[in-house]
Structure formats: structure tokens, C-alpha cells
PDB file of C-alpha atoms in Angstrom:
ATOM      1  CA  MET C1057       0.000   0.000   0.000  1.00 49.00           C
ATOM      2  CA  GLU C1058       1.430   3.358  -0.979  1.00 53.00           C
ATOM      3  CA  ASN C1059       1.522   6.289   1.427  1.00 54.00           C
ATOM      4  CA  SER C1060      -1.070   8.130  -0.643  1.00 57.00           C
ATOM      5  CA  GLU C1061      -3.545   5.256  -0.075  1.00 62.00           C
ATOM      6  CA  LYS C1062      -3.347   5.295   3.728  1.00 61.00           C
ATOM      7  CA  PRO C1063      -6.359   6.781   5.472  1.00 60.00           C
ATOM      8  CA  GLU C1064      -5.792  10.113   7.171  1.00 68.00           C
ATOM      9  CA  ILE C1065      -5.214   9.630  10.855  1.00 69.00           C
ATOM     10  CA  ARG C1066      -5.963  12.659  12.993  1.00 73.00           C
ATOM     11  CA  ALA C1067      -4.844  13.051  16.547  1.00 88.00           C
ATOM     12  CA  ILE C1068      -7.313  11.609  19.040  1.00 89.00           C
ATOM     13  CA  GLY C1069      -7.590  14.959  20.854  1.00 87.00           C
ATOM     14  CA  VAL C1070      -8.583  16.691  17.608  1.00 90.00           C
ATOM     15  CA  ARG C1071     -11.252  14.071  16.967  1.00 90.00           C
ATOM     16  CA  PHE C1072     -12.640  14.538  20.486  1.00 90.00           C
ATOM     17  CA  ARG C1073     -12.806  18.280  19.919  1.00 91.00           C
ATOM     18  CA  MET C1074     -14.606  17.773  16.605  1.00 92.00           C
ATOM     19  CA  ILE C1075     -17.086  15.331  18.164  1.00 91.00           C
ATOM     20  CA  ASN C1076     -17.649  17.737  21.064  1.00 88.00           C
ATOM     21  CA  ASN C1077     -18.359  20.606  18.664  1.00 91.00           C
ATOM     22  CA  ALA C1078     -20.726  18.471  16.572  1.00 92.00           C
ATOM     23  CA  PHE C1079     -22.456  17.230  19.728  1.00 87.00           C
ATOM     24  CA  ARG C1080     -23.000  20.779  21.012  1.00 83.00           C
ATOM     25  CA  ARG C1081     -24.351  21.910  17.617  1.00 88.00           C
ATOM     26  CA  TYR C1082     -26.707  18.934  17.516  1.00 86.00           C
ATOM     27  CA  VAL C1083     -28.014  19.617  21.031  1.00 80.00           C
ATOM     28  CA  ASP C1084     -28.337  23.348  20.302  1.00 78.00           C
ATOM     29  CA  HIS C1085     -30.441  22.642  17.198  1.00 81.00           C
ATOM     30  CA  THR C1086     -32.604  19.841  18.592  1.00 80.00           C
ATOM     31  CA  SER C1087     -33.022  20.754  22.253  1.00 74.00           C
ATOM     32  CA  GLU C1088     -36.532  21.422  23.458  1.00 68.00           C
ATOM     33  CA  LEU C1089     -35.031  22.720  26.712  1.00 64.00           C
ATOM     34  CA  LYS C1090     -32.713  25.349  25.223  1.00 57.00           C
ATOM     35  CA  ALA C1091     -34.135  28.261  27.233  1.00 56.00           C
ATOM     36  CA  GLU C1092     -33.992  26.362  30.532  1.00 60.00           C
ATOM     37  CA  LEU C1093     -30.532  24.975  29.881  1.00 57.00           C
ATOM     38  CA  ASP C1094     -29.128  28.350  28.808  1.00 53.00           C
ATOM     39  CA  ASN C1095     -29.635  29.492  32.393  1.00 59.00           C
ATOM     40  CA  MET C1096     -27.819  26.463  33.758  1.00 63.00           C
ATOM     41  CA  THR C1097     -24.235  25.338  33.490  1.00 65.00           C
ATOM     42  CA  CYS C1098     -23.383  21.923  32.147  1.00 64.00           C
ATOM     43  CA  SER C1099     -22.360  20.748  35.600  1.00 72.00           C
ATOM     44  CA  ASN C1100     -25.675  21.937  37.093  1.00 80.00           C
ATOM     45  CA  GLY C1101     -27.495  19.779  34.565  1.00 78.00           C
ATOM     46  CA  TRP C1102     -25.419  16.729  35.469  1.00 79.00           C
ATOM     47  CA  ILE C1103     -26.031  17.379  39.158  1.00 86.00           C
ATOM     48  CA  ILE C1104     -29.805  17.683  38.746  1.00 89.00           C
ATOM     49  CA  GLY C1105     -29.814  14.479  36.699  1.00 86.00           C
ATOM     50  CA  HIS C1106     -27.786  12.664  39.343  1.00 89.00           C
ATOM     51  CA  LEU C1107     -30.004  13.883  42.184  1.00 92.00           C
ATOM     52  CA  CYS C1108     -33.107  12.799  40.240  1.00 92.00           C
ATOM     53  CA  LYS C1109     -31.603   9.336  39.824  1.00 91.00           C
ATOM     54  CA  MET C1110     -30.804   9.079  43.539  1.00 92.00           C
ATOM     55  CA  GLU C1111     -34.322  10.233  44.424  1.00 92.00           C
ATOM     56  CA  GLU C1112     -35.850   7.594  42.107  1.00 92.00           C
ATOM     57  CA  GLN C1113     -33.754   4.964  43.904  1.00 94.00           C
ATOM     58  CA  GLY C1114     -35.027   6.211  47.264  1.00 94.00           C
ATOM     59  CA  ARG C1115     -31.562   7.311  48.392  1.00 93.00           C
ATOM     60  CA  ASP C1116     -31.068  10.312  50.623  1.00 91.00           C
ATOM     61  CA  VAL C1117     -28.210  12.536  49.502  1.00 92.00           C
ATOM     62  CA  TYR C1118     -26.080  14.660  51.798  1.00 91.00           C
ATOM     63  CA  GLN C1119     -23.217  16.986  50.909  1.00 89.00           C
ATOM     64  CA  ARG C1120     -20.672  14.296  51.791  1.00 90.00           C
ATOM     65  CA  ASP C1121     -22.346  11.888  49.334  1.00 90.00           C
ATOM     66  CA  PHE C1122     -22.397  14.614  46.700  1.00 86.00           C
ATOM     67  CA  GLU C1123     -18.651  15.221  47.197  1.00 89.00           C
ATOM     68  CA  ASN C1124     -17.916  11.501  46.829  1.00 89.00           C
ATOM     69  CA  ASP C1125     -20.271  10.922  43.889  1.00 87.00           C
ATOM     70  CA  PHE C1126     -18.671  13.723  41.875  1.00 85.00           C
ATOM     71  CA  GLY C1127     -15.127  13.419  43.249  1.00 84.00           C
ATOM     72  CA  ILE C1128     -14.955  17.068  44.303  1.00 88.00           C
ATOM     73  CA  THR C1129     -13.704  18.936  47.351  1.00 91.00           C
ATOM     74  CA  ARG C1130     -15.915  20.094  50.208  1.00 90.00           C
ATOM     75  CA  SER C1131     -15.493  23.762  49.279  1.00 93.00           C
ATOM     76  CA  THR C1132     -16.415  23.140  45.627  1.00 91.00           C
ATOM     77  CA  ALA C1133     -19.470  21.111  46.670  1.00 90.00           C
ATOM     78  CA  SER C1134     -20.553  23.836  49.065  1.00 91.00           C
ATOM     79  CA  LYS C1135     -20.294  26.537  46.381  1.00 92.00           C
ATOM     80  CA  VAL C1136     -22.206  24.480  43.818  1.00 90.00           C
ATOM     81  CA  LEU C1137     -24.971  23.585  46.269  1.00 92.00           C
ATOM     82  CA  LYS C1138     -25.361  27.188  47.422  1.00 93.00           C
ATOM     83  CA  LEU C1139     -25.747  28.289  43.803  1.00 91.00           C
ATOM     84  CA  LEU C1140     -28.324  25.576  43.055  1.00 92.00           C
ATOM     85  CA  GLU C1141     -30.220  26.568  46.194  1.00 94.00           C
ATOM     86  CA  LYS C1142     -30.176  30.217  45.118  1.00 93.00           C
ATOM     87  CA  LYS C1143     -31.555  29.218  41.688  1.00 89.00           C
ATOM     88  CA  GLY C1144     -34.422  27.356  43.370  1.00 92.00           C
ATOM     89  CA  MET C1145     -33.250  23.959  42.138  1.00 92.00           C
ATOM     90  CA  ILE C1146     -32.564  22.321  45.516  1.00 94.00           C
ATOM     91  CA  GLU C1147     -33.321  22.727  49.182  1.00 95.00           C
ATOM     92  CA  ARG C1148     -31.047  21.708  52.018  1.00 92.00           C
ATOM     93  CA  VAL C1149     -33.018  20.415  54.985  1.00 91.00           C
ATOM     94  CA  SER C1150     -31.704  19.586  58.461  1.00 88.00           C
ATOM     95  CA  VAL C1151     -32.226  16.017  59.618  1.00 85.00           C
ATOM     96  CA  SER C1152     -33.409  15.070  63.085  1.00 84.00           C
ATOM     97  CA  HIS C1153     -30.619  12.583  63.849  1.00 84.00           C
ATOM     98  CA  ASP C1154     -27.761  15.083  63.267  1.00 79.00           C
ATOM     99  CA  GLY C1155     -28.205  18.861  63.276  1.00 74.00           C
ATOM    100  CA  ARG C1156     -24.977  19.342  61.307  1.00 80.00           C
ATOM    101  CA  MET C1157     -26.133  17.258  58.353  1.00 85.00           C
ATOM    102  CA  LYS C1158     -28.429  18.618  55.684  1.00 87.00           C
ATOM    103  CA  LYS C1159     -30.263  16.433  53.215  1.00 92.00           C
ATOM    104  CA  ILE C1160     -30.267  17.699  49.630  1.00 94.00           C
ATOM    105  CA  LEU C1161     -33.783  17.739  48.165  1.00 94.00           C
ATOM    106  CA  LEU C1162     -34.912  18.577  44.667  1.00 95.00           C
ATOM    107  CA  THR C1163     -37.591  21.203  44.155  1.00 95.00           C
ATOM    108  CA  GLU C1164     -40.576  20.614  41.864  1.00 94.00           C
ATOM    109  CA  LYS C1165     -38.899  22.910  39.352  1.00 90.00           C
ATOM    110  CA  SER C1166     -35.760  20.749  39.226  1.00 91.00           C
ATOM    111  CA  ARG C1167     -37.735  17.469  39.196  1.00 92.00           C
ATOM    112  CA  GLU C1168     -39.624  18.568  36.089  1.00 88.00           C
ATOM    113  CA  LEU C1169     -36.440  19.804  34.461  1.00 86.00           C
ATOM    114  CA  GLY C1170     -34.746  16.512  35.365  1.00 86.00           C
ATOM    115  CA  ARG C1171     -37.570  14.521  33.759  1.00 87.00           C
ATOM    116  CA  GLN C1172     -37.316  16.593  30.572  1.00 85.00           C
ATOM    117  CA  MET C1173     -33.519  16.329  30.537  1.00 82.00           C
ATOM    118  CA  HIS C1174     -33.753  12.548  30.871  1.00 84.00           C
ATOM    119  CA  GLU C1175     -36.094  12.329  27.873  1.00 86.00           C
ATOM    120  CA  GLU C1176     -33.837  14.585  25.836  1.00 84.00           C
ATOM    121  CA  PHE C1177     -30.726  12.693  26.903  1.00 83.00           C
ATOM    122  CA  SER C1178     -32.321   9.416  25.784  1.00 89.00           C
ATOM    123  CA  ARG C1179     -33.176  10.869  22.356  1.00 90.00           C
ATOM    124  CA  THR C1180     -29.675  12.288  21.940  1.00 89.00           C
ATOM    125  CA  GLU C1181     -27.997   9.072  23.112  1.00 92.00           C
ATOM    126  CA  LYS C1182     -30.086   7.096  20.596  1.00 95.00           C
ATOM    127  CA  GLN C1183     -28.971   9.427  17.789  1.00 93.00           C
ATOM    128  CA  LEU C1184     -25.336   9.356  18.909  1.00 93.00           C
ATOM    129  CA  THR C1185     -25.144   5.551  19.030  1.00 96.00           C
ATOM    130  CA  LYS C1186     -27.186   4.859  15.880  1.00 97.00           C
ATOM    131  CA  GLY C1187     -25.575   2.151  13.758  1.00 97.00           C
ATOM    132  CA  PHE C1188     -23.412   0.706  16.559  1.00 97.00           C
ATOM    133  CA  SER C1189     -23.854  -2.852  17.818  1.00 97.00           C
ATOM    134  CA  ASP C1190     -23.970  -3.521  21.556  1.00 97.00           C
ATOM    135  CA  GLU C1191     -20.517  -5.096  21.314  1.00 98.00           C
ATOM    136  CA  GLU C1192     -19.091  -2.043  19.515  1.00 97.00           C
ATOM    137  CA  LEU C1193     -20.549   0.278  22.151  1.00 97.00           C
ATOM    138  CA  LYS C1194     -19.112  -1.861  24.951  1.00 97.00           C
ATOM    139  CA  THR C1195     -15.674  -1.777  23.279  1.00 97.00           C
ATOM    140  CA  LEU C1196     -15.896   1.978  22.652  1.00 95.00           C
ATOM    141  CA  CYS C1197     -16.856   2.676  26.267  1.00 94.00           C
ATOM    142  CA  GLY C1198     -13.934   0.561  27.432  1.00 95.00           C
ATOM    143  CA  PHE C1199     -11.551   2.559  25.248  1.00 93.00           C
ATOM    144  CA  LEU C1200     -12.984   5.870  26.420  1.00 91.00           C
ATOM    145  CA  ASP C1201     -12.792   4.825  30.081  1.00 90.00           C
ATOM    146  CA  ARG C1202      -9.167   3.825  29.586  1.00 91.00           C
ATOM    147  CA  MET C1203      -8.387   7.202  27.970  1.00 90.00           C
ATOM    148  CA  MET C1204     -10.115   9.010  30.832  1.00 86.00           C
ATOM    149  CA  ASN C1205      -8.039   7.059  33.350  1.00 87.00           C
ATOM    150  CA  ASN C1206      -4.915   7.964  31.398  1.00 86.00           C
ATOM    151  CA  LEU C1207      -5.773  11.659  31.792  1.00 84.00           C
ATOM    152  CA  GLU C1208      -6.878  11.691  35.417  1.00 78.00           C
ATOM    153  CA  LEU C1209      -5.179  14.435  37.402  1.00 69.00           C
ATOM    154  CA  ASN C1210      -6.407  13.423  40.810  1.00 55.00           C
ATOM    155  CA  ASP C1211      -4.985  14.631  44.064  1.00 51.00           C
ATOM    156  CA  LYS C1212      -4.088  12.145  46.798  1.00 47.00           C
ATOM    157  CA  ASN C1213      -7.778  11.767  47.761  1.00 52.00           C
ATOM    158  CA  GLY C1214      -8.866  11.034  44.213  1.00 56.00           C
ATOM    159  CA  ARG C1215     -10.832  14.274  43.911  1.00 53.00           C
ATOM    160  CA  ARG C1216     -11.047  16.710  41.053  1.00 53.00           C
ATOM    161  CA  ASP C1217     -12.321  20.244  41.308  1.00 51.00           C
ATOM    162  CA  ASP C1218     -14.041  20.168  37.943  1.00 52.00           C
ATOM    163  CA  ILE C1219     -17.318  18.327  37.613  1.00 47.00           C
ATOM    164  CA  CYS C1220     -18.023  18.856  33.961  1.00 42.00           C
TER     165      CYS C1220
END
């Protein structure tokens, strides 16, 4: 095979950037929640989705759980939760068994947004994975997980200060 016949191989990072750009354009053009999501950061959306999932499973969530689930520091978690509380997306409620602990509760506003985000996520995921077999998706996810592990910049406690 001559050099001119070899397929062009782009750097993996460039491909990720291109996929990210295409993904954002797709979501921007197809999102039914554009107005709601414009007022929310990407990480806020992930957090609401996560809290909805925990609520569906009947799990109580406290700040400590939130820190562990997202691998973030206490100060970062506190800032994020205060902002979500200010936006009317969560409430923090004291529990009877420990006055220092506060349970994180979703508001009706965030529950509805979470339900809509889940529907939209499912539609987008279906579009993104169209044409892939289950085996191909499993292999791809394994590769992506391995790449993510290769890039982890964790501190000694395994926490990162970015959650998106």
C-alpha cells in the first residue's frame, strides 16, 4: 500500500474536539429545553440528573455523598450547592438525627427539568449511538474509560475540582 492510499489519521484529541463541537451543535439545534438549559451550566445539569436518579432509587443525599459521587472537594461542593439553592433547584433540609447534616432535596422545578432532561438525553444518546452494535458500544466505552483514566489528574484523595 502506498503512502497516498493510507487513510488520514488525525490526533485523538482533535477528533474529540470535533465530536464535542458536533455534539453541542446537535443539542443546540434539537433541544426542546434550550431556554432552561441556557440558564444552567453543564455541571448543574449533570447534578440535577444525578439527584433525580438518587431520588428515584429512594436514596437520601447529603453533601458528603455529593462530594464523593462527583469526586470534588468540600469547598467546591458547598459553592455548587449554594448556587443551586439560590436558583431554586434544591433545598437543604436539616435532619433530626444530626443537626450538622443537611439532606439535599430537589424542588418541583428541578424534578420537572430533570424529567425533561432525561427524555432529551435518551433521544440524543439514541442518535449518537445509531448504527453501533452492543458489542461495539461496549468496546468503545472501554476505550474511552481507559483514555479518561490515562488523563486523570487526581490529588491524593482522588478528587477533582471540575465536575463537567
